[in-house]
Amino acid sequence: DLLAFSRIATMGKSNQQLDLGEVVAGVLSDLEIALDESGGTVELGDLPIIEADAGQMRQLLQNLIGNAIKYRDPKRPPVVRIWTEAAPDALLREGSPVPAIRLHIADNGIGFDEKYLDRIFTPFKRLHTRGSYSGTGMGLAICRRIVERHGGEITAYSEPDEGTTFIVTLPRTQPAAEPAAQPEPSGEA
């Protein structure tokens, strides 16, 4: 997980037009067994096409949806709701507003006290013991790094025993890649 965290910026793939609905469908296919075993359901709204790194968006959604299933109340099956809304002035690029979306991933799980909000995005910081829930404490740190690499923001709203809603704000497009610098002619023949 630490290696994955460190490679987000250096090993990212190029951005492409990406249907978030298709990415979520792939993630749900991967999580099918966990959903079946927990009796969980996913309510999916319309998701847009954005420009992003496909592998990293998949990893982001895998972590967030996987957490919604993992951190469930044992007395009730998990219900995960995923939807987006426009966020036209939520992000700035070089001082100008950028068309953006807000992706919501809400669950009915165990939740947490919001005084720990910053801690959940810190590498190796956990709110629960390893005996209670598996994991390394890197999943949400990886999510934050992916979102920031894409020029976005991530936060959460939560209440103990009431569930959590993660809100990921992402630009609809990414800035054009800088052209590779050309070497200066040396003047030698």
Tab-separated table of C-alpha atoms in Angstrom:
chain	number	residue	atom	x	y	z
A	1	ASP	CA	0.000	0.000	0.000
A	2	LEU	CA	2.850	2.381	0.742
A	3	LEU	CA	4.338	1.651	-2.678
A	4	ALA	CA	0.953	2.260	-4.333
A	5	PHE	CA	0.637	5.525	-2.396
A	6	SER	CA	4.068	6.730	-3.491
A	7	ARG	CA	3.480	5.830	-7.147
A	8	ILE	CA	0.223	7.734	-7.627
A	9	ALA	CA	1.943	10.848	-8.944
A	10	THR	CA	4.854	9.170	-10.704
A	11	MET	CA	3.198	6.109	-12.230
A	12	GLY	CA	-0.145	7.585	-13.259
A	13	LYS	CA	-1.392	6.925	-16.762
A	14	SER	CA	-2.544	9.589	-19.176
A	15	ASN	CA	-6.009	11.025	-18.758
A	16	GLN	CA	-8.812	9.952	-21.058
A	17	GLN	CA	-12.561	10.395	-21.453
A	18	LEU	CA	-13.959	8.100	-18.809
A	19	ASP	CA	-17.545	7.029	-18.142
A	20	LEU	CA	-17.791	6.898	-14.336
A	21	GLY	CA	-20.839	4.628	-14.656
A	22	GLU	CA	-18.727	2.011	-16.432
A	23	VAL	CA	-15.965	2.342	-13.821
A	24	VAL	CA	-18.462	1.817	-10.987
A	25	ALA	CA	-19.962	-1.197	-12.813
A	26	GLY	CA	-16.489	-2.781	-12.963
A	27	VAL	CA	-15.876	-2.073	-9.272
A	28	LEU	CA	-19.240	-3.560	-8.316
A	29	SER	CA	-18.402	-6.660	-10.313
A	30	ASP	CA	-15.160	-6.976	-8.322
A	31	LEU	CA	-17.063	-6.493	-5.044
A	32	GLU	CA	-19.921	-8.849	-5.946
A	33	ILE	CA	-18.944	-11.520	-3.389
A	34	ALA	CA	-18.596	-8.985	-0.549
A	35	LEU	CA	-21.977	-7.492	-1.464
A	36	ASP	CA	-23.625	-10.937	-1.592
A	37	GLU	CA	-22.094	-12.052	1.722
A	38	SER	CA	-23.195	-8.858	3.483
A	39	GLY	CA	-26.638	-8.726	1.857
A	40	GLY	CA	-25.661	-5.271	0.628
A	41	THR	CA	-27.228	-3.207	-2.109
A	42	VAL	CA	-25.999	-0.314	-4.214
A	43	GLU	CA	-28.283	2.441	-5.484
A	44	LEU	CA	-26.680	4.080	-8.481
A	45	GLY	CA	-27.618	7.430	-10.000
A	46	ASP	CA	-26.529	8.726	-13.372
A	47	LEU	CA	-22.782	9.253	-13.507
A	48	PRO	CA	-21.055	11.550	-16.007
A	49	ILE	CA	-18.118	11.266	-18.336
A	50	ILE	CA	-15.011	13.049	-17.072
A	51	GLU	CA	-11.387	13.245	-18.121
A	52	ALA	CA	-9.239	11.213	-15.727
A	53	ASP	CA	-6.763	8.368	-15.252
A	54	ALA	CA	-8.930	5.238	-15.599
A	55	GLY	CA	-6.860	3.031	-13.296
A	56	GLN	CA	-6.731	5.604	-10.555
A	57	MET	CA	-10.462	6.348	-10.738
A	58	ARG	CA	-11.108	2.631	-10.430
A	59	GLN	CA	-8.819	2.438	-7.389
A	60	LEU	CA	-10.535	5.475	-5.825
A	61	LEU	CA	-14.013	4.001	-6.269
A	62	GLN	CA	-12.891	0.521	-5.203
A	63	ASN	CA	-11.570	1.933	-1.925
A	64	LEU	CA	-14.612	4.109	-1.189
A	65	ILE	CA	-17.263	1.529	-2.108
A	66	GLY	CA	-15.250	-1.254	-0.453
A	67	ASN	CA	-15.091	0.772	2.774
A	68	ALA	CA	-18.843	1.336	2.652
A	69	ILE	CA	-19.304	-2.437	2.627
A	70	LYS	CA	-16.539	-3.203	5.156
A	71	TYR	CA	-17.478	-0.624	7.807
A	72	ARG	CA	-21.089	-1.736	8.126
A	73	ASP	CA	-23.269	-2.167	11.160
A	74	PRO	CA	-23.520	-5.922	11.781
A	75	LYS	CA	-27.241	-5.516	12.595
A	76	ARG	CA	-28.187	-4.287	9.110
A	77	PRO	CA	-27.076	-4.953	5.541
A	78	PRO	CA	-25.082	-2.184	3.906
A	79	VAL	CA	-26.826	0.211	1.557
A	80	VAL	CA	-24.518	2.302	-0.618
A	81	ARG	CA	-25.845	5.204	-2.681
A	82	ILE	CA	-23.726	6.761	-5.441
A	83	TRP	CA	-24.680	9.899	-7.363
A	84	THR	CA	-23.224	13.093	-8.791
A	85	GLU	CA	-24.175	16.727	-9.084
A	86	ALA	CA	-22.674	19.620	-10.993
A	87	ALA	CA	-20.248	21.805	-9.045
A	88	PRO	CA	-19.472	24.566	-11.551
A	89	ASP	CA	-17.542	26.906	-9.246
A	90	ALA	CA	-16.154	24.409	-6.741
A	91	LEU	CA	-12.600	24.268	-8.080
A	92	LEU	CA	-10.170	26.883	-9.301
A	93	ARG	CA	-7.378	26.440	-11.822
A	94	GLU	CA	-4.991	29.375	-12.122
A	95	GLY	CA	-7.564	31.561	-10.352
A	96	SER	CA	-10.454	30.711	-12.687
A	97	PRO	CA	-13.430	28.469	-11.891
A	98	VAL	CA	-13.313	25.024	-13.483
A	99	PRO	CA	-16.419	23.005	-14.421
A	100	ALA	CA	-16.517	20.200	-11.896
A	101	ILE	CA	-18.672	17.428	-10.492
A	102	ARG	CA	-19.331	16.297	-6.958
A	103	LEU	CA	-19.399	12.526	-6.599
A	104	HIS	CA	-21.243	11.319	-3.486
A	105	ILE	CA	-20.740	7.861	-1.980
A	106	ALA	CA	-23.072	7.475	1.001
A	107	ASP	CA	-23.569	4.470	3.259
A	108	ASN	CA	-25.582	3.407	6.294
A	109	GLY	CA	-22.540	2.003	8.085
A	110	ILE	CA	-20.917	2.568	11.451
A	111	GLY	CA	-19.869	6.149	10.705
A	112	PHE	CA	-17.305	8.079	12.750
A	113	ASP	CA	-17.000	11.220	14.812
A	114	GLU	CA	-16.130	14.092	12.450
A	115	LYS	CA	-13.450	15.323	14.855
A	116	TYR	CA	-11.353	12.547	13.247
A	117	LEU	CA	-11.962	13.761	9.677
A	118	ASP	CA	-8.352	14.801	8.986
A	119	ARG	CA	-7.024	11.626	10.584
A	120	ILE	CA	-8.882	9.271	8.236
A	121	PHE	CA	-6.986	10.655	5.227
A	122	THR	CA	-3.558	10.356	6.917
A	123	PRO	CA	-1.355	7.370	5.984
A	124	PHE	CA	-1.384	4.556	8.555
A	125	LYS	CA	-3.953	6.283	10.785
A	126	ARG	CA	-6.835	4.038	11.720
A	127	LEU	CA	-9.934	4.695	13.793
A	128	HIS	CA	-10.401	0.992	14.611
A	129	THR	CA	-8.086	-1.799	15.740
A	130	ARG	CA	-6.845	-4.365	13.255
A	131	GLY	CA	-8.865	-6.964	15.160
A	132	SER	CA	-12.087	-5.071	14.447
A	133	TYR	CA	-11.513	-4.341	10.738
A	134	SER	CA	-8.781	-5.466	8.365
A	135	GLY	CA	-6.615	-3.044	6.434
A	136	THR	CA	-3.422	-1.025	6.603
A	137	GLY	CA	-4.797	2.473	7.152
A	138	MET	CA	-3.691	3.534	3.660
A	139	GLY	CA	-6.936	3.297	1.645
A	140	LEU	CA	-8.273	6.792	2.275
A	141	ALA	CA	-4.785	8.326	2.082
A	142	ILE	CA	-4.517	6.779	-1.391
A	143	CYS	CA	-7.964	8.204	-2.245
A	144	ARG	CA	-6.894	11.700	-1.213
A	145	ARG	CA	-3.665	11.450	-3.227
A	146	ILE	CA	-5.574	10.314	-6.346
A	147	VAL	CA	-8.145	13.099	-6.016
A	148	GLU	CA	-5.455	15.747	-5.481
A	149	ARG	CA	-3.477	14.444	-8.484
A	150	HIS	CA	-6.595	15.137	-10.556
A	151	GLY	CA	-6.937	18.677	-9.175
A	152	GLY	CA	-9.871	17.800	-6.934
A	153	GLU	CA	-10.861	17.643	-3.287
A	154	ILE	CA	-12.248	14.949	-0.991
A	155	THR	CA	-14.079	15.241	2.294
A	156	ALA	CA	-16.645	13.328	4.312
A	157	TYR	CA	-19.652	13.893	6.500
A	158	SER	CA	-20.387	11.332	9.152
A	159	GLU	CA	-22.020	10.570	12.439
A	160	PRO	CA	-21.402	7.507	14.611
A	161	ASP	CA	-23.936	4.747	13.902
A	162	GLU	CA	-25.540	6.848	11.136
A	163	GLY	CA	-23.209	6.220	8.188
A	164	THR	CA	-20.782	8.276	6.144
A	165	THR	CA	-20.954	10.270	2.933
A	166	PHE	CA	-17.731	10.859	1.024
A	167	ILE	CA	-17.828	13.791	-1.366
A	168	VAL	CA	-15.255	13.845	-4.140
A	169	THR	CA	-15.069	17.033	-6.192
A	170	LEU	CA	-13.351	16.478	-9.543
A	171	PRO	CA	-12.829	18.704	-12.580
A	172	ARG	CA	-14.634	17.521	-15.696
A	173	THR	CA	-11.429	17.989	-17.734
A	174	GLN	CA	-7.717	17.976	-17.004
A	175	PRO	CA	-5.232	20.604	-18.158
A	176	ALA	CA	-3.388	19.837	-21.383
A	177	ALA	CA	-0.109	18.044	-20.811
A	178	GLU	CA	2.964	20.203	-21.045
A	179	PRO	CA	4.947	19.389	-24.193
A	180	ALA	CA	8.290	17.767	-23.540
A	181	ALA	CA	11.140	20.244	-23.417
A	182	GLN	CA	13.318	20.191	-26.518
A	183	PRO	CA	17.075	20.172	-25.956
A	184	GLU	CA	18.859	23.372	-26.835
A	185	PRO	CA	21.145	23.056	-29.863
A	186	SER	CA	24.723	22.828	-28.661
A	187	GLY	CA	26.172	24.737	-31.584
A	188	GLU	CA	28.608	21.879	-32.246
A	189	ALA	CA	28.792	20.368	-35.709
